[in-house]
Tab-separated table of C-alpha atoms in Angstrom:
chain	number	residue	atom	x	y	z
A	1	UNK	CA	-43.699	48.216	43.909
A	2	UNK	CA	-40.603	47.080	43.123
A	3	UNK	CA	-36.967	48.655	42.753
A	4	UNK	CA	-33.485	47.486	41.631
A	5	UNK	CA	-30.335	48.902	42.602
A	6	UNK	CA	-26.967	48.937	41.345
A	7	UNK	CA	-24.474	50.358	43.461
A	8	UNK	CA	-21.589	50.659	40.705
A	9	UNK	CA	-22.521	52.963	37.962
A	10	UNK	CA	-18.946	52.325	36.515
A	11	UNK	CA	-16.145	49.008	36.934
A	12	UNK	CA	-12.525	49.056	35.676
A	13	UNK	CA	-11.547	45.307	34.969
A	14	UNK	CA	-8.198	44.150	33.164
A	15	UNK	CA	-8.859	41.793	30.340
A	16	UNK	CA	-8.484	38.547	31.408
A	17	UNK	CA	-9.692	38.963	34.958
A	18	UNK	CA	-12.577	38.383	37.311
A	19	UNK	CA	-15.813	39.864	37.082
A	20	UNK	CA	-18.501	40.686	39.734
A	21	UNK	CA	-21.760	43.075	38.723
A	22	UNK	CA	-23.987	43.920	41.620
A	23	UNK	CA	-27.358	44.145	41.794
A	24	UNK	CA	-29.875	44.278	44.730
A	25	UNK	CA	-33.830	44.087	44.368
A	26	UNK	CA	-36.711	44.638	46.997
A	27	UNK	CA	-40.025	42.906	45.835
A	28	UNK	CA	-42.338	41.046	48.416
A	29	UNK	CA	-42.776	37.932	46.698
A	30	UNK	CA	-40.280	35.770	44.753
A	31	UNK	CA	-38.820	37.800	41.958
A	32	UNK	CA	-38.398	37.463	38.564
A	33	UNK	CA	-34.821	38.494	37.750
A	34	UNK	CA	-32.746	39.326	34.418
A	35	UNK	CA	-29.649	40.680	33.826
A	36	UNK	CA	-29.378	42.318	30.454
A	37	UNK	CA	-26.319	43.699	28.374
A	38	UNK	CA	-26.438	46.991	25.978
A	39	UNK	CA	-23.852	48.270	23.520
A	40	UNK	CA	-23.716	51.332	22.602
A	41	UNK	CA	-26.821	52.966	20.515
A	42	UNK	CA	-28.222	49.331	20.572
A	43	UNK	CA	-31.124	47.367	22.106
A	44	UNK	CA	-31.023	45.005	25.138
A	45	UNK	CA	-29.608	41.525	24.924
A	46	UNK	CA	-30.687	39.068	27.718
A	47	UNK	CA	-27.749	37.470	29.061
A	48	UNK	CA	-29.480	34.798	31.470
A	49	UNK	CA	-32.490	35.033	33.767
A	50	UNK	CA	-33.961	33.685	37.374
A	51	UNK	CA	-37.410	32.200	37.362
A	52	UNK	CA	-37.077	29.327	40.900
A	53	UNK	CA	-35.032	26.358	41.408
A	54	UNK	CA	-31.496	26.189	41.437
A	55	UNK	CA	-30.008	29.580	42.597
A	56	UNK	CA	-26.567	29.872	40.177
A	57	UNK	CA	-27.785	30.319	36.627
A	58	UNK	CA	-25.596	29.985	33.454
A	59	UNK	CA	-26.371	32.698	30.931
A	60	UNK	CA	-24.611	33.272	27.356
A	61	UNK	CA	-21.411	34.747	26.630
A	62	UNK	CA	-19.708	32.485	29.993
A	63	UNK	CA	-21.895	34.459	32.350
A	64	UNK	CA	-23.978	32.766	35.166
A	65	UNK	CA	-25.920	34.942	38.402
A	66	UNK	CA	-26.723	33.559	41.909
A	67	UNK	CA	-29.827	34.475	43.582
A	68	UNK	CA	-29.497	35.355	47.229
A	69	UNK	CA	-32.851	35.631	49.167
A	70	UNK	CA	-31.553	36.688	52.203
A	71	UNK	CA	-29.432	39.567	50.682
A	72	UNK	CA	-32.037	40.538	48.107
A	73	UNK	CA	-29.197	40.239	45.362
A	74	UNK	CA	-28.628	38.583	42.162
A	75	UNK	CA	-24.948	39.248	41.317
A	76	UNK	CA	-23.563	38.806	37.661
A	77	UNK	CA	-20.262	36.749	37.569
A	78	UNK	CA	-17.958	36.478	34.771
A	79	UNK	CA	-14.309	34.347	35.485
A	80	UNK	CA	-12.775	36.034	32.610
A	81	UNK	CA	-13.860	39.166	31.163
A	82	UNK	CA	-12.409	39.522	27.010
A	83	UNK	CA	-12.835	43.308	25.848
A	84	UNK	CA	-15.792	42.750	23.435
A	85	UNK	CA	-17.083	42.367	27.221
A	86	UNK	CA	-17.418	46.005	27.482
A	87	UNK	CA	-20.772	47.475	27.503
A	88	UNK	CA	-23.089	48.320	29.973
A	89	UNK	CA	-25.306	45.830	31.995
A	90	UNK	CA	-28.617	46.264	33.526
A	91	UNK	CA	-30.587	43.883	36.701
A	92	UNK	CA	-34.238	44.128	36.117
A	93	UNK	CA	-36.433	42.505	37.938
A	94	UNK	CA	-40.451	41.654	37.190
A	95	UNK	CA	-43.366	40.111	38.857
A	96	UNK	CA	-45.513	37.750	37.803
A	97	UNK	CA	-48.512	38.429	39.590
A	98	UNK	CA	-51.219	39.834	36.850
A	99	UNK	CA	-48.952	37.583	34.239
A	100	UNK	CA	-45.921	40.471	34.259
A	101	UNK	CA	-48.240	42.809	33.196
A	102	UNK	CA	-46.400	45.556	34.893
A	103	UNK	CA	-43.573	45.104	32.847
A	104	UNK	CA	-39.722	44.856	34.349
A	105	UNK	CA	-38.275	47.059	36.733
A	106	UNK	CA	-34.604	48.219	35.497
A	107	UNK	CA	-31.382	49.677	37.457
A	108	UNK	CA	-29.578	52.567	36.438
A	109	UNK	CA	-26.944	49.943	34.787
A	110	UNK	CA	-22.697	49.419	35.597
A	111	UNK	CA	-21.023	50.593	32.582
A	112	UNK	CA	-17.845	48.258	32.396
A	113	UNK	CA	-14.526	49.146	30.886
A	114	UNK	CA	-11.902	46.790	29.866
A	115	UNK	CA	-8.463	47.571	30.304
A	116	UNK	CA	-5.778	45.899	27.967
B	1	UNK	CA	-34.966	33.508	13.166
B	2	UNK	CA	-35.945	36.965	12.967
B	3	UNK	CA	-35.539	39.079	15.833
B	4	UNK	CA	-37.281	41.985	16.970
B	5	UNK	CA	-36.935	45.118	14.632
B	6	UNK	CA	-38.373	48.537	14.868
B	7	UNK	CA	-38.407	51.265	12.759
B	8	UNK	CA	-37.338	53.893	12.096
B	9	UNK	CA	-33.892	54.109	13.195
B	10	UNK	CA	-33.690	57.064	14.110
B	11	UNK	CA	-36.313	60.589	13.636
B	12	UNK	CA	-36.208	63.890	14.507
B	13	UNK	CA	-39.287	65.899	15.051
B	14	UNK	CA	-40.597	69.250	16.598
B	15	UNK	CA	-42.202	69.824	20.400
B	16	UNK	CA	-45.714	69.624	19.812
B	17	UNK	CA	-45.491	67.212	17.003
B	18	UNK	CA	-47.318	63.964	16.761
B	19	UNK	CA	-44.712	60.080	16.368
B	20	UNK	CA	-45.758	56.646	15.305
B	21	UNK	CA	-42.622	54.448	16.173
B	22	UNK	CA	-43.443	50.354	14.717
B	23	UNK	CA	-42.236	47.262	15.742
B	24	UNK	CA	-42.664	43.468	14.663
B	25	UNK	CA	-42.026	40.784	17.260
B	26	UNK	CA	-40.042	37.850	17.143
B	27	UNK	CA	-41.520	34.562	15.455
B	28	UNK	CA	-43.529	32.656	18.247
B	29	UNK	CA	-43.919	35.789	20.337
B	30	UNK	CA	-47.290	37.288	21.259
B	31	UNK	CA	-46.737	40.120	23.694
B	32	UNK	CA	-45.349	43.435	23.538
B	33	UNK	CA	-43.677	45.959	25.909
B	34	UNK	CA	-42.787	49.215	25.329
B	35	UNK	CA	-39.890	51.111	26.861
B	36	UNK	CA	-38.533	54.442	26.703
B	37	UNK	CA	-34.742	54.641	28.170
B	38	UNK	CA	-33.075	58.528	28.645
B	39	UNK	CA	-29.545	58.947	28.260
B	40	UNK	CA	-27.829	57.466	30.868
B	41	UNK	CA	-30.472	55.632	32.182
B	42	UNK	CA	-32.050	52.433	32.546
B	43	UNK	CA	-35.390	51.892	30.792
B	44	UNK	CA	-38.768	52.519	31.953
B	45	UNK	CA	-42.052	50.658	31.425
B	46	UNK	CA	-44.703	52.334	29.357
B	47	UNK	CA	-47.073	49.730	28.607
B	48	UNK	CA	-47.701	46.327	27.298
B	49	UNK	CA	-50.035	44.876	24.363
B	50	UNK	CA	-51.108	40.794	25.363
B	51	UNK	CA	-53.962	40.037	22.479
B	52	UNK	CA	-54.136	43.284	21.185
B	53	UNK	CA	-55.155	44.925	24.242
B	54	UNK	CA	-53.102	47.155	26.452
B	55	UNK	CA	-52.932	44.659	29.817
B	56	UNK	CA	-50.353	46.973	32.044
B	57	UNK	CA	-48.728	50.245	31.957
B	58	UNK	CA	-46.394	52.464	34.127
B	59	UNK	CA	-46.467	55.633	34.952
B	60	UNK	CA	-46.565	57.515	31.584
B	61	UNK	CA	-50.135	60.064	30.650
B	62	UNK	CA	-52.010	59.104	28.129
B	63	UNK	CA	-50.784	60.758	24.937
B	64	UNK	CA	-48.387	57.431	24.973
B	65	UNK	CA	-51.098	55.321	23.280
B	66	UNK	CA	-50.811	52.221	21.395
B	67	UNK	CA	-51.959	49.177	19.269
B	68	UNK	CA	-51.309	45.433	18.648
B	69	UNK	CA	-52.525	44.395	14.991
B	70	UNK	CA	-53.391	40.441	14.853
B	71	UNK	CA	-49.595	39.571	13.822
B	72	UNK	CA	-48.800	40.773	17.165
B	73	UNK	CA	-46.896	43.655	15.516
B	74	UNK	CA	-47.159	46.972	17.287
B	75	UNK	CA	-47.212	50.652	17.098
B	76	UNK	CA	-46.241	53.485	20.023
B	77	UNK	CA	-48.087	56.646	19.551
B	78	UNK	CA	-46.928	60.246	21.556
B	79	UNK	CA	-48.650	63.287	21.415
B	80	UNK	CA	-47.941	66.457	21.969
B	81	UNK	CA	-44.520	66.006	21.892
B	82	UNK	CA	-42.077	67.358	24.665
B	83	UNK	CA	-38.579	68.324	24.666
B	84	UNK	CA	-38.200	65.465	27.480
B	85	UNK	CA	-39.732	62.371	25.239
B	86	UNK	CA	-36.516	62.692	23.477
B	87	UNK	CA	-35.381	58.893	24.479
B	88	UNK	CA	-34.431	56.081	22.433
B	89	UNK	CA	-37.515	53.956	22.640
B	90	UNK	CA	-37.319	50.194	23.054
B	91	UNK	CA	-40.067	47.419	22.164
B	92	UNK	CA	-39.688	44.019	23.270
B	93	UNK	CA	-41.698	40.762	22.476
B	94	UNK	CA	-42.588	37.370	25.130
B	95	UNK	CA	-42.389	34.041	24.042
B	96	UNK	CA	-46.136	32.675	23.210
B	97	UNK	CA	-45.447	29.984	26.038
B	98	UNK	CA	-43.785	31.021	28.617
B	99	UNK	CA	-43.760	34.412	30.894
B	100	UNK	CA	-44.601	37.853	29.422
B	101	UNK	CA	-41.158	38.938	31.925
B	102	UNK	CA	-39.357	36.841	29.316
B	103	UNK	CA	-38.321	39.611	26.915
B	104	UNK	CA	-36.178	39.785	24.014
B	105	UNK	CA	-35.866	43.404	22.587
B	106	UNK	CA	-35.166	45.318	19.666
B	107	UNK	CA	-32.857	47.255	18.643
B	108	UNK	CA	-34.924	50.707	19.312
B	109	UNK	CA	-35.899	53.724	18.020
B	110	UNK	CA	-33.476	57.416	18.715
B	111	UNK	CA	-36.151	59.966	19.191
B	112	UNK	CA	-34.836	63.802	19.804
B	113	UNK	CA	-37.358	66.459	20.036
B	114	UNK	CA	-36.386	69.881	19.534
C-alpha cells in the first residue's frame, strides 16, 4: 500500500519569498503524484501532477514539482509566494495498477501562512 | 465549462440517521471518487464509480454505498449515521481519456452529525 508524508504540518513564508513544500511517498512501482491546494471550507484544486518523463513539472498559479526517485520525494516549489498563496497543500500519490481504482493516497497537508 | 458541484452545501442530521450527498461530474468526465476528509486532515478514499459500477474502495464498511446514473452523476449513501462521519465529503470526477488518478474535485459537502 502506499503512504505520503509531509513532514511540515505548518510554513511561515514572507510575501515575496521562496517557497519549498515537502512531500515524501513510498509505493513499489512508479508513482502517480499530485500536489493539490485547499482554501478554507472549499474543495481541492490540482495544482500540477507527475505521470513519467521529464522530472520538474510546471503546474498553475507559477508552481512546478521535481520528482526524485532516489529520495522518494516530489517537492512543491514556488520562487515567489503572493498572499492569496495561503492555503493549505496536500501530496497525494496513486497507482495505476487496476486503472487507479484504489483511488489517491493523501498527506496530512502543510498549512502555509503568508507574512506581509 | 462546468466544474464539479455537489450538493447540498452543507446538512446537519442526527446519529442513526440515514444521508444521500449528490454530485455531477465535470463535462467529458466518466469516473467518480468519493472522499471523506476530517478536520484537520487529509482526505481518505471511500470508493470509486467507473461505468456505473463501484471498481475500488478503501477501507470504509458497507453502510457507505453508492451509485453512478448513466450521466456519470453520482450519489454517496451512509447509514446508520455516527457521530465520527461528521466530515466534509468530497467527490471528484476523471477525464474520459486519460487516468482515473487524474481528478478534479468539487467543492464538497459539510456533514456534522450530532
Amino acid at each position: 500500500a502506499q503512504s505520503v508524508t509531509q513532514p511540515d504540518i505548518h510554513i511561515t513564508v514572507s510575501e515575496g519569498a521562496s517557497l519549498e513544500l515537502r512531500c515524501n511517498y513510498s509505493y513499489g512501482a512508479t508513482p502517480y503524484l499530485f500536489w493539490y491546494v485547499q482554501s478554507p471550507g472549499q474543495g481541492l484544486q490540482l495544482l500540477l501532477k507527475y505521470f513519467s518523463g521529464d522530472t520538474l513539472v510546471q503546474g498553475i498559479k507559477g508552481f512546478e514539482a521535481e520528482f526524485k526517485r532516489s529520495q522518494s520525494s516530489f517537492n512543491l516549489r514556488k520562487p515567489s509566494v503572493h498572499w492569496s498563496d495561503a492555503a493549505e497543500y496536500f501530496c497525494a500519490v496513486g497507482a495505476q495498477e487496476r486503472g487507479g481504482a484504489d483511488g489517491l493516497t493523501f498527506g496530512k497537508g502543510t498549512h502555509l501562512i503568508i507574512q506581509p | 465549462e462546468t466544474g464539479v458541484t455537489q450538493s447540498p452545501t452543507h446538512l446537519i442530521k442526527t446519529r442513526g440517521q440515514q444521508v444521500t450527498l449528490r454530485c455531477s461530474s465535470q463535462s467529458g468526465h466518466n469516473t467518480v471518487s468519493w472522499y471523506q476528509q476530517a478536520l484537520g486532515q487529509g482526505p481518505q478514499f471511500i470508493f470509486q464509480y467507473y461505468r456505473e459500477e463501484e471498481n475500488g474502495r478503501g477501507n470504509f464498511p458497507p453502510r457507505f454505498s453508492g451509485l453512478q446514473f448513466p450521466n456519470y452523476s453520482s450519489e454517496l449513501n451512509v447509514n446508520a449515521l455516527e457521530l465520527d462521519d461528521s466530515a466534509l465529503y468530497l467527490c471528484a470526477s476523471s477525464p474520459t481519456s486519460g487516468s482515473r488518478l487524474e481528478q478534479y474535485f468539487g467543492p464538497g459537502t459539510r456533514l456534522t452529525v450530532t
